[in-house]
Coordinates of C-alpha atoms and ligand atoms in Angstrom, one line a residue:
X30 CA 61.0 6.8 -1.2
X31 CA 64.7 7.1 -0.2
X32 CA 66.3 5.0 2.3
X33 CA 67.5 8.1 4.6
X34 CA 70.8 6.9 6.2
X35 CA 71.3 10.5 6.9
X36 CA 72.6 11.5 10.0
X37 CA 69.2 12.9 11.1
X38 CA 66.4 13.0 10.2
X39 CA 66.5 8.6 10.7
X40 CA 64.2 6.3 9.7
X41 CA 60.7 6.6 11.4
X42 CA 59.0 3.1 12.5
X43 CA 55.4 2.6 11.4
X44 CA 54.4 1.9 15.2
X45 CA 55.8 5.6 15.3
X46 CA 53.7 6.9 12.6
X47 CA 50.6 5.1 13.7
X48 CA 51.0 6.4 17.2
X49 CA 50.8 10.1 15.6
X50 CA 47.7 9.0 13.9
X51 CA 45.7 8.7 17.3
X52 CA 42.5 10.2 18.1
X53 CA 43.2 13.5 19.3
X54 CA 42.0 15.3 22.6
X55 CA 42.0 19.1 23.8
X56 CA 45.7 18.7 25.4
X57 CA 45.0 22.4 27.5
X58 CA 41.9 21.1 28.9
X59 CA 41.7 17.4 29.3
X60 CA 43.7 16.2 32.4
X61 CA 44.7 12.7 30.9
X62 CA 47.0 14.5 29.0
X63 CA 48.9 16.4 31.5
X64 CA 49.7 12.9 32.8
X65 CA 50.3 11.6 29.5
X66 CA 53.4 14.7 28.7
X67 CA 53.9 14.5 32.6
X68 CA 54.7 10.5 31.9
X69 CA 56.6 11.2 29.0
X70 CA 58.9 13.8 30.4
X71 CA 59.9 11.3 33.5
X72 CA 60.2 8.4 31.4
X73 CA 63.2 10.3 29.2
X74 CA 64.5 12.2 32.6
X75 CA 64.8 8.3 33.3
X76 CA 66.5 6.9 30.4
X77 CA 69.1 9.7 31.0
X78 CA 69.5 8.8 34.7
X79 CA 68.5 11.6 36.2
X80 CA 65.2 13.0 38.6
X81 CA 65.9 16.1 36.8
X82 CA 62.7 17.6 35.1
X83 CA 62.7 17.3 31.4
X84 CA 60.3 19.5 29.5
X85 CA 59.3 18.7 25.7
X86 CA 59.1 22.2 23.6
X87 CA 57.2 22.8 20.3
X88 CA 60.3 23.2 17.9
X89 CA 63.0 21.4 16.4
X90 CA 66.4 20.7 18.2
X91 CA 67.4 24.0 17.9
X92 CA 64.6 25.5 20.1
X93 CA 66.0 23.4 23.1
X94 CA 69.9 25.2 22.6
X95 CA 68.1 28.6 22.0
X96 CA 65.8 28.3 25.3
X97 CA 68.7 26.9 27.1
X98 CA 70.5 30.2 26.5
X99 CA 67.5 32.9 26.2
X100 CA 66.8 31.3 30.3
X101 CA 70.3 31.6 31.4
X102 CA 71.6 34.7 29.8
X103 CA 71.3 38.0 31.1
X104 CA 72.6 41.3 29.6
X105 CA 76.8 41.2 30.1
X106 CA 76.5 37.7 31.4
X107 CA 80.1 35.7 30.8
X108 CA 79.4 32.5 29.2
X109 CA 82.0 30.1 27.4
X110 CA 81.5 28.4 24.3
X111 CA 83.4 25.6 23.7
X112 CA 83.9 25.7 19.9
X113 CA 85.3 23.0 17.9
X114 CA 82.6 22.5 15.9
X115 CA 79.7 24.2 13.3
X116 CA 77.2 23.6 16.7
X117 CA 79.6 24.3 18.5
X118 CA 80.4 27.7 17.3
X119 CA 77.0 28.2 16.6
X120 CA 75.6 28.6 20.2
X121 CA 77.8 32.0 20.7
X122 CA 74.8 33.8 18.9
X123 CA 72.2 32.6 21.1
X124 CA 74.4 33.7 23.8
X125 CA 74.9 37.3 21.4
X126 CA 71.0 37.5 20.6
X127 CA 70.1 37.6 24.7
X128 CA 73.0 39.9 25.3
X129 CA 75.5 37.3 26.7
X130 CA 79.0 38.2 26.3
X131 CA 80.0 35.1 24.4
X132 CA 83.9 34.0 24.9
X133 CA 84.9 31.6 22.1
X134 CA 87.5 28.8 23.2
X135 CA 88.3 27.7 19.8
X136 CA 89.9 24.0 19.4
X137 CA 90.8 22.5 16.3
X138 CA 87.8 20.8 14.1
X139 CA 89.4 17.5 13.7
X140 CA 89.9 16.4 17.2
X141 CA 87.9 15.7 20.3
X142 CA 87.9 19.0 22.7
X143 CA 91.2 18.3 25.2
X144 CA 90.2 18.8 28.3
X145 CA 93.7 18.9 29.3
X146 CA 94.1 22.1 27.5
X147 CA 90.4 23.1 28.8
X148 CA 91.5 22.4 32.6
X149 CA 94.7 24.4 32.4
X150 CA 92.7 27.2 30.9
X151 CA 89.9 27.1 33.2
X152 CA 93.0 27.9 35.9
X153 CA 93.1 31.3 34.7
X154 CA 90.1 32.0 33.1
X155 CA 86.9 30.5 35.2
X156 CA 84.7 33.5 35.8
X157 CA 81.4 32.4 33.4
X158 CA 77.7 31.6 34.4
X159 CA 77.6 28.6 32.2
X160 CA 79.3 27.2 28.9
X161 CA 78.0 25.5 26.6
X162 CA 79.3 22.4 24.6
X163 CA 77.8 20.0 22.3
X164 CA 78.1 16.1 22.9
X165 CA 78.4 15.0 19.3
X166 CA 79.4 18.0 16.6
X167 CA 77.1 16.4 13.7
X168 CA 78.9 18.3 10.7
X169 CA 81.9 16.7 11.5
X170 CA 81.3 14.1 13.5
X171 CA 83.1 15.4 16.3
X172 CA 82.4 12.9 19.5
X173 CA 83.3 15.4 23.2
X174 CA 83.8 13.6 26.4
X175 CA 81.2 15.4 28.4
X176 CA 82.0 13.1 31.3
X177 CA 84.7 14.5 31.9
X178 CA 84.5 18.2 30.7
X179 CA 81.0 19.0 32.6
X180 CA 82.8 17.9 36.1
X181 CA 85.3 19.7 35.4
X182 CA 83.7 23.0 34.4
X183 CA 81.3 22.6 37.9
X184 CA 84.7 22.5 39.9
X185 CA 84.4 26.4 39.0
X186 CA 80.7 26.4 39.4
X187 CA 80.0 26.8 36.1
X188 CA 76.8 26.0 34.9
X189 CA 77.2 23.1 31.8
X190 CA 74.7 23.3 28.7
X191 CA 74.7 20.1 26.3
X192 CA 73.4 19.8 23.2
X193 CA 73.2 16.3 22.9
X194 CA 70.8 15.9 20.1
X195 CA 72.7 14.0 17.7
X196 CA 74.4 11.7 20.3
X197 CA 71.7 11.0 23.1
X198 CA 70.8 7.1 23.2
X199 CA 73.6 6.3 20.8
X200 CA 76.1 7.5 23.2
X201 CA 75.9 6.9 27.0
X202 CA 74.7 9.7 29.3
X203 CA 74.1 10.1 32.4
X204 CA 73.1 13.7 33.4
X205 CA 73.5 13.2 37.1
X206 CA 77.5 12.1 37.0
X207 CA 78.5 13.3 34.2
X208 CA 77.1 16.8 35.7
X209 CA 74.9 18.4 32.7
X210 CA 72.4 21.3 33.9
X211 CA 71.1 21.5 30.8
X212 CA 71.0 18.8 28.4
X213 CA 68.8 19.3 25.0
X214 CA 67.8 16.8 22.9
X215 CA 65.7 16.3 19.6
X216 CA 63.3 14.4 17.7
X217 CA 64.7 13.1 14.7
X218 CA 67.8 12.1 15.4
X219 CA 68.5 8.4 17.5
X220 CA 65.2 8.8 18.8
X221 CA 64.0 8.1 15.5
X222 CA 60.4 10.5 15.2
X223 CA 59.9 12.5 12.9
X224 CA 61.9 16.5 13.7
X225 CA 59.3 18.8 15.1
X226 CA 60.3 18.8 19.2
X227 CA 62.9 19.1 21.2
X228 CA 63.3 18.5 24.5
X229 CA 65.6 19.6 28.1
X230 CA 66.4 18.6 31.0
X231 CA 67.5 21.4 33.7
X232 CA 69.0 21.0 37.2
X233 CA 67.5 22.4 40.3
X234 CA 71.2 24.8 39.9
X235 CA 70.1 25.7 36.6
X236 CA 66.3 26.4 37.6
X237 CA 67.7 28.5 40.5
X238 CA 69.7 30.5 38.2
X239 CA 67.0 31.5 35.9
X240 CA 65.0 32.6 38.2
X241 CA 67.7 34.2 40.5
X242 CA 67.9 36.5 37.5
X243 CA 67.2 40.4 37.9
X244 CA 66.3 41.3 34.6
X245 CA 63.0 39.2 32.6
X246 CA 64.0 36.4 30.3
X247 CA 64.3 38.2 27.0
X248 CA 61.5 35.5 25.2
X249 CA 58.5 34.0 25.6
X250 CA 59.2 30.6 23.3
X251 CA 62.4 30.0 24.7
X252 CA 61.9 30.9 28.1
X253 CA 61.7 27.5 30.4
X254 CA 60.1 29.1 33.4
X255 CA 57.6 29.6 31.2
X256 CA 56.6 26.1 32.3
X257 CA 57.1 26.4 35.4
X258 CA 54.3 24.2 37.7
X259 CA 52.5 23.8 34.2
X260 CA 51.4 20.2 36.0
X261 CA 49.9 21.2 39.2
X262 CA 47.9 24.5 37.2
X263 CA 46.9 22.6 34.6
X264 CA 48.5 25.1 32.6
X265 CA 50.7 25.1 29.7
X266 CA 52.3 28.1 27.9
X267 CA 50.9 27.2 24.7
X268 CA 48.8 24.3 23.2
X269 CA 51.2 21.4 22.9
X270 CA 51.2 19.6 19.6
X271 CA 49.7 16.7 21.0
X272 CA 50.2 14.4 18.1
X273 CA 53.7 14.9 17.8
X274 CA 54.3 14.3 21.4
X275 CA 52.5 10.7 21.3
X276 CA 54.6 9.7 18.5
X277 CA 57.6 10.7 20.2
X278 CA 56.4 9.0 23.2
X279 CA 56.3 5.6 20.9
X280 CA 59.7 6.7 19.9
X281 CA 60.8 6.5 23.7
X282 CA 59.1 3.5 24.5
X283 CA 60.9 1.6 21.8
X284 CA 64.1 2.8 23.2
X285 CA 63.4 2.0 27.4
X286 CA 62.8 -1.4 25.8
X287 CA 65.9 -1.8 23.5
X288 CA 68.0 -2.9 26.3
X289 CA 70.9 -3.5 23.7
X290 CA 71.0 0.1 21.9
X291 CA 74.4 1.2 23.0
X292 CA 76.0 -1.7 22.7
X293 CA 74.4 -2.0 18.8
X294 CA 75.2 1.6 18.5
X295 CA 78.8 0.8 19.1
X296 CA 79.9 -2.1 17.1
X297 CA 77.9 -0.7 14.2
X298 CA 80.2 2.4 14.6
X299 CA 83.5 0.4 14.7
X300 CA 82.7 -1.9 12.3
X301 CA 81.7 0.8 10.1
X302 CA 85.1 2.9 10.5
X303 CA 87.2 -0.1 10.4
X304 CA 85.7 -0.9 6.9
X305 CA 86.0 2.2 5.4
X306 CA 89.5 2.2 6.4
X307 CA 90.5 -1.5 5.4
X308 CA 89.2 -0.3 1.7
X309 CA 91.3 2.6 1.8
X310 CA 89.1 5.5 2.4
X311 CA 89.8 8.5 5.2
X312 CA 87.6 9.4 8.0
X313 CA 87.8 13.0 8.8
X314 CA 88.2 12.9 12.5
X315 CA 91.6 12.3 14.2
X316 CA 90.1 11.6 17.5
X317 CA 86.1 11.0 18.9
X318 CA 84.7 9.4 16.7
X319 CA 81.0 9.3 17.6
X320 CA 79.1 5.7 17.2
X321 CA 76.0 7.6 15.8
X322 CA 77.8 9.1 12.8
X323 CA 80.6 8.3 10.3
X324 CA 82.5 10.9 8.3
X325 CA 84.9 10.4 5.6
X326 CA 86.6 12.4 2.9
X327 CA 85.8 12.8 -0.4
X328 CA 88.0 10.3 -2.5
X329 CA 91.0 12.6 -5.3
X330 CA 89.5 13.2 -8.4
X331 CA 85.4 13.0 -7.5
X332 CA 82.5 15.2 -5.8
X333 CA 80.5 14.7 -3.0
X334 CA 77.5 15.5 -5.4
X335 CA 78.5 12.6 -7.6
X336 CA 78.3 10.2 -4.5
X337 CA 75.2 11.6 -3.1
X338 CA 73.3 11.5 -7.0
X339 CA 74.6 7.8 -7.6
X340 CA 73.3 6.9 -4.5
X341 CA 70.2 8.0 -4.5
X342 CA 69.5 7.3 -8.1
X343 CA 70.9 3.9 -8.4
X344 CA 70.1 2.3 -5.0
X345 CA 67.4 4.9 -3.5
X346 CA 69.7 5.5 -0.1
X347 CA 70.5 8.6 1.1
X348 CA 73.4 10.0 2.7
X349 CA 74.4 13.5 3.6
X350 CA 77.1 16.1 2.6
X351 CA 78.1 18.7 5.2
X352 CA 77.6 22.2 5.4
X353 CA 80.0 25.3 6.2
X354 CA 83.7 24.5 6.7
X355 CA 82.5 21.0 5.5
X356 CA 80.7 21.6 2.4
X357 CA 81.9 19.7 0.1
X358 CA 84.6 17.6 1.7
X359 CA 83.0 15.1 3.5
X360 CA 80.4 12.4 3.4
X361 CA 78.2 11.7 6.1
X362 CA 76.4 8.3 7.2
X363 CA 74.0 8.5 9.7
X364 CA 73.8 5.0 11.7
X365 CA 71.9 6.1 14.3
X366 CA 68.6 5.2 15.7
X367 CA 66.8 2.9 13.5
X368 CA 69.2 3.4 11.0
X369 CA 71.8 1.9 13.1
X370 CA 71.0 -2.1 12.0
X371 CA 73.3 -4.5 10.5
X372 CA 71.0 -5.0 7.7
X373 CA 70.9 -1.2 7.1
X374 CA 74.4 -0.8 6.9
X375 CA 75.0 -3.4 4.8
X376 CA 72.4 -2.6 2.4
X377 CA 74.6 1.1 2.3
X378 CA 77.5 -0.2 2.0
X379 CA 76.8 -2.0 -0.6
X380 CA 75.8 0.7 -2.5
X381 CA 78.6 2.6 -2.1
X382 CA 81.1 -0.2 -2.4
X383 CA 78.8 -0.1 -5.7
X384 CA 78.6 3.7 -6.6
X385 CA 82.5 4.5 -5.4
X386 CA 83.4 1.6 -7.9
X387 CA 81.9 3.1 -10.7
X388 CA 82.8 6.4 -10.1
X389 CA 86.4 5.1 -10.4
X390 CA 87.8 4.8 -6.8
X391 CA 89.6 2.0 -6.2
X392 CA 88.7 -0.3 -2.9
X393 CA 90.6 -2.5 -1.0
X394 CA 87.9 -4.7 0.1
X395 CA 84.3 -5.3 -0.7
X396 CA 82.3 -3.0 1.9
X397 CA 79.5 -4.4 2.9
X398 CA 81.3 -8.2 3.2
X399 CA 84.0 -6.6 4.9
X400 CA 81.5 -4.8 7.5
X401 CA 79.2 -8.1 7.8
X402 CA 82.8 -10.0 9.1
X403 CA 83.6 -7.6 11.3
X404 CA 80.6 -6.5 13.2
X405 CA 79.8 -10.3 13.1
X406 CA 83.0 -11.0 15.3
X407 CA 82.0 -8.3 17.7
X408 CA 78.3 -9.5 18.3
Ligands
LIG27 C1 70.5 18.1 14.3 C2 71.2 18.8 15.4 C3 70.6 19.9 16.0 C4 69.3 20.4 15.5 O1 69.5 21.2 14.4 P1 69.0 21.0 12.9 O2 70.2 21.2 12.0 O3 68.0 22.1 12.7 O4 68.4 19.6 12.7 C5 71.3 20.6 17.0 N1 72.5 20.2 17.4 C6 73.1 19.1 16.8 C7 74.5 18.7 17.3 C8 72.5 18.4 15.8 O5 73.1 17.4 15.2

C-alpha cells in the first residue's frame, strides 16, 4: 500500500471507509433517504456559503463539468472558455459535443488568468451565455482568482461555470460573492472519499436558463433538470449509489467540523513552496500558486519516472507526473485533504530529500527539516 500524496485521489479515513460499509436501504423507495441526500446536499451548499441547491451525481468530477455544459448549451450557443490550462482547455468539447460554439481565450500556462487582460476584453467581446473557468488547473497547478473573474464576467450577464474540484475546501469559496452559477466539485480530491461522485451547485439564473431553453437538453446523465423536485416526488432519475453517498457524507462531516482547514491548507502550501525553493528546486508556476497542490520541474540530467519509481519503491509514497503539455516535466504533490498534514509532508519530504539525493541532485537544505521550521513558525 502506497502512501498516495497525489494530487487526487487523497488519502481516505477509515471513519470514511466504514461509513461506506453501512447497511444498505432501497434509496428510490425508502423516504429516510431522500432526507439523508436532501441533508447532504444542504450541508455542502452550506460549507460553500450559499442557499443555492447542490445536487450529488453518479460520476466522477468530470460528470459535474459535462452536466454543467450539456444543461446550459444549446445549438450555436456563444460560450467562453477561459483556457490557461489542460481543464481548462478541456471544457471547450463539452461545449462542442452539445453544439455550443466554444470561443477559446487562451492565456499563458504559467500564470494566474489576468483578469486585467480579461476585463479589457470582455469590453469588446461580452456577448456569451456563460464561460467557464476552472478554480485550480490540477496539471499545472494553476490557482484562478474566481473572486474576482466571476463578478466581473456577471457585469455582462454572463453565466460563470467553476470547476472547482481540485481546489474546493482547500481554497476559500464562497459561491454567493464570489458569483459562481455553477460550481462542480468531486469526490476524491480535498474532500478526501474515494472518486466515484461529483457534485454542483446551480443558481436560480442558472436553473432559469436551462429551462428557458427552446430546444431539449441534449442528455439524459448530464442533464440537471433531470432532478428537478426529485425531493417533493420522491423521485430520482436513477438509483443513487447509496453507499458512496454515505461515505462522502462522512467525508463532509469531517470537513464542517475541521474549523482550521484553510488555514492548514495554507501554511502547508507555503511552507512547502518555500522549501523546495530554499534547496534549489523550481516550481513551475510564475503566479497562483494553489495551497492544495505543488508543482515543480524536473531537476537537469533526471526523469520524472526516476523520481516517481524511487519513491514508491524505496519509501512506498506516491506522487504524480502530469499529463499533456506537462508530461514529463513536472512533479506533482498533492497536499490536499487529508494529505494536507504536517506529518504527511514531512514523511514526503523526506523521501524525496532522500530519492533526489541519490539520484544525484544536489540540495541546499534538508527538506523535510527545512519544511518542519518553517510551517512551525507559521502555526
Ligand atoms: C481531478 C479533476 C477533475 C476530475 O477529473 P479526473 O481527471 O477524471 O479525476 C476535474 N477538474 C479538475 C480541475 C480536476 O483536478
Amino acid at each position: 500500500m502506497y502512501k498516495i500524496m497525489t494530487p487526487g485521489p487523497t488519502q481516505v479515513l477509515e471513519k470514511v471507509r466504514m461509513a461506506r460499509s453501512l447497511a444498505c436501504t432501497n434509496p428510490d423507495l425508502d423516504t429516510a433517504f431522500f432526507d439523508f441526500y436532501k441533508d447532504t446536499c444542504m450541508l455542502i451548499s452550506s460549507l460553500l456559503h450559499t442557499k443555492n441547491e447542490t445536487l450529488i451525481l453518479d460520476g466522477e468530477g468530470i460528470l459535474g463539468l459535462e452536466a454543467a455544459c450539456a444543461s446550459l448549451t444549446e445549438p450555436g450557443d456563444k460560450v467562453l472558455v477561459l483556457d490557461n490550462g489542460i481543464f481548462g482547455k478541456g471544457f471547450a468539447d463539452f461545449v462542442r459535443l452539445y453544439g455550443g460554439n466554444a470561443e477559446v481565450y487562451h492565456a499563458d500556462y504559467e500564470h494566474t488568468l489576468s483578469v486585467d487582460a480579461l476585463a479589457d476584453y470582455l469590453k469588446l467581446h461580452h456577448d456569451y451565455k456563460y464561460a467557464t473557468v476552472v478554480h485550480c488547473d490540477t496539471p499545472s497547478g494553476i490557482l484562478n482568482d474566481v473572486q474576482q473573474i466571476c463578478p466581473l464576467l456577471k457585469q455582462y450577464g454572463i453565466l460563470t461555470v467553476v470547476d472547482s474540484v481540485s481546489a474546493m475546501f482547500g481554497e476559500p469559496i464562497d459561491v454567493d460573492a464570489f458569483q459562481i452559477d455553477i460550481l462542480c466539485g468531486g469526490s476524491q480530491k480535498a474532500v478526501s472519499a474515494p472518486p466515484g461522485l461529483t457534485f454542483v451547485t446551480i443558481s436560480e439564473a442558472a436553473k432559469e436558463a436551462m429551462k428557458n431553453r427552446s430546444t431539449p437538453i441534449a442528455s439524459f446523465y448530464a442533464n440537471l433538470m433531470a432532478f428537478e423536485n426529485y425531493y417533493e416526488k420522491k423521485w430520482f432519475p436513477y438509483t443513487m449509489p447509496i453507499s458512496d453517498i454515505y461515505g462522502l457524507r462522512a467525508a463532509i462531516d469531517e470537513i464542517a467540523n475541521d474549523t482550521d482547514m484553510l488555514h492548514r491548507h495554507k501554511i502547508i502550501a507555503d511552507a512547502t513552496r518555500s522549501t523546495l525553493i530554499a534547496a534549489g528546486l523550481k516550481l513551475h508556476q510564475k503566479s497562483g500558486f494553489s495551497n492544495t497542490v505543488t508543482v515543480f520541474d524536473i531537476p537537469q540530467g533526471i526523469t520524472a519516472a526516476q523520481i516517481l519509481e524511487s519513491m514508491k519503491a524505496k519509501h512506498q509514497i506516491m506522487l504524480a507526473g502530469s499529463f499533456d503539455d506537462f508530461l514529463g516535466k513536472v512533479i506533482r504533490i498533492g497536499h490536499m485533504g487529508t494529505n494536507a498534514t504536517i506529518s504527511n509532508m514531512v514523511d514526503t519530504l523526506y523521501a524525496l530529500d532522500d530519492v533526489l539525493r541519490s539520484l544525484g541532485v544536489p540540495l541546499n537544505v534538508q527538506l523535510d527539516q527545512y519544511f518542519l521550521k518553517t510551517v512551525r513558525a507559521s502555526s
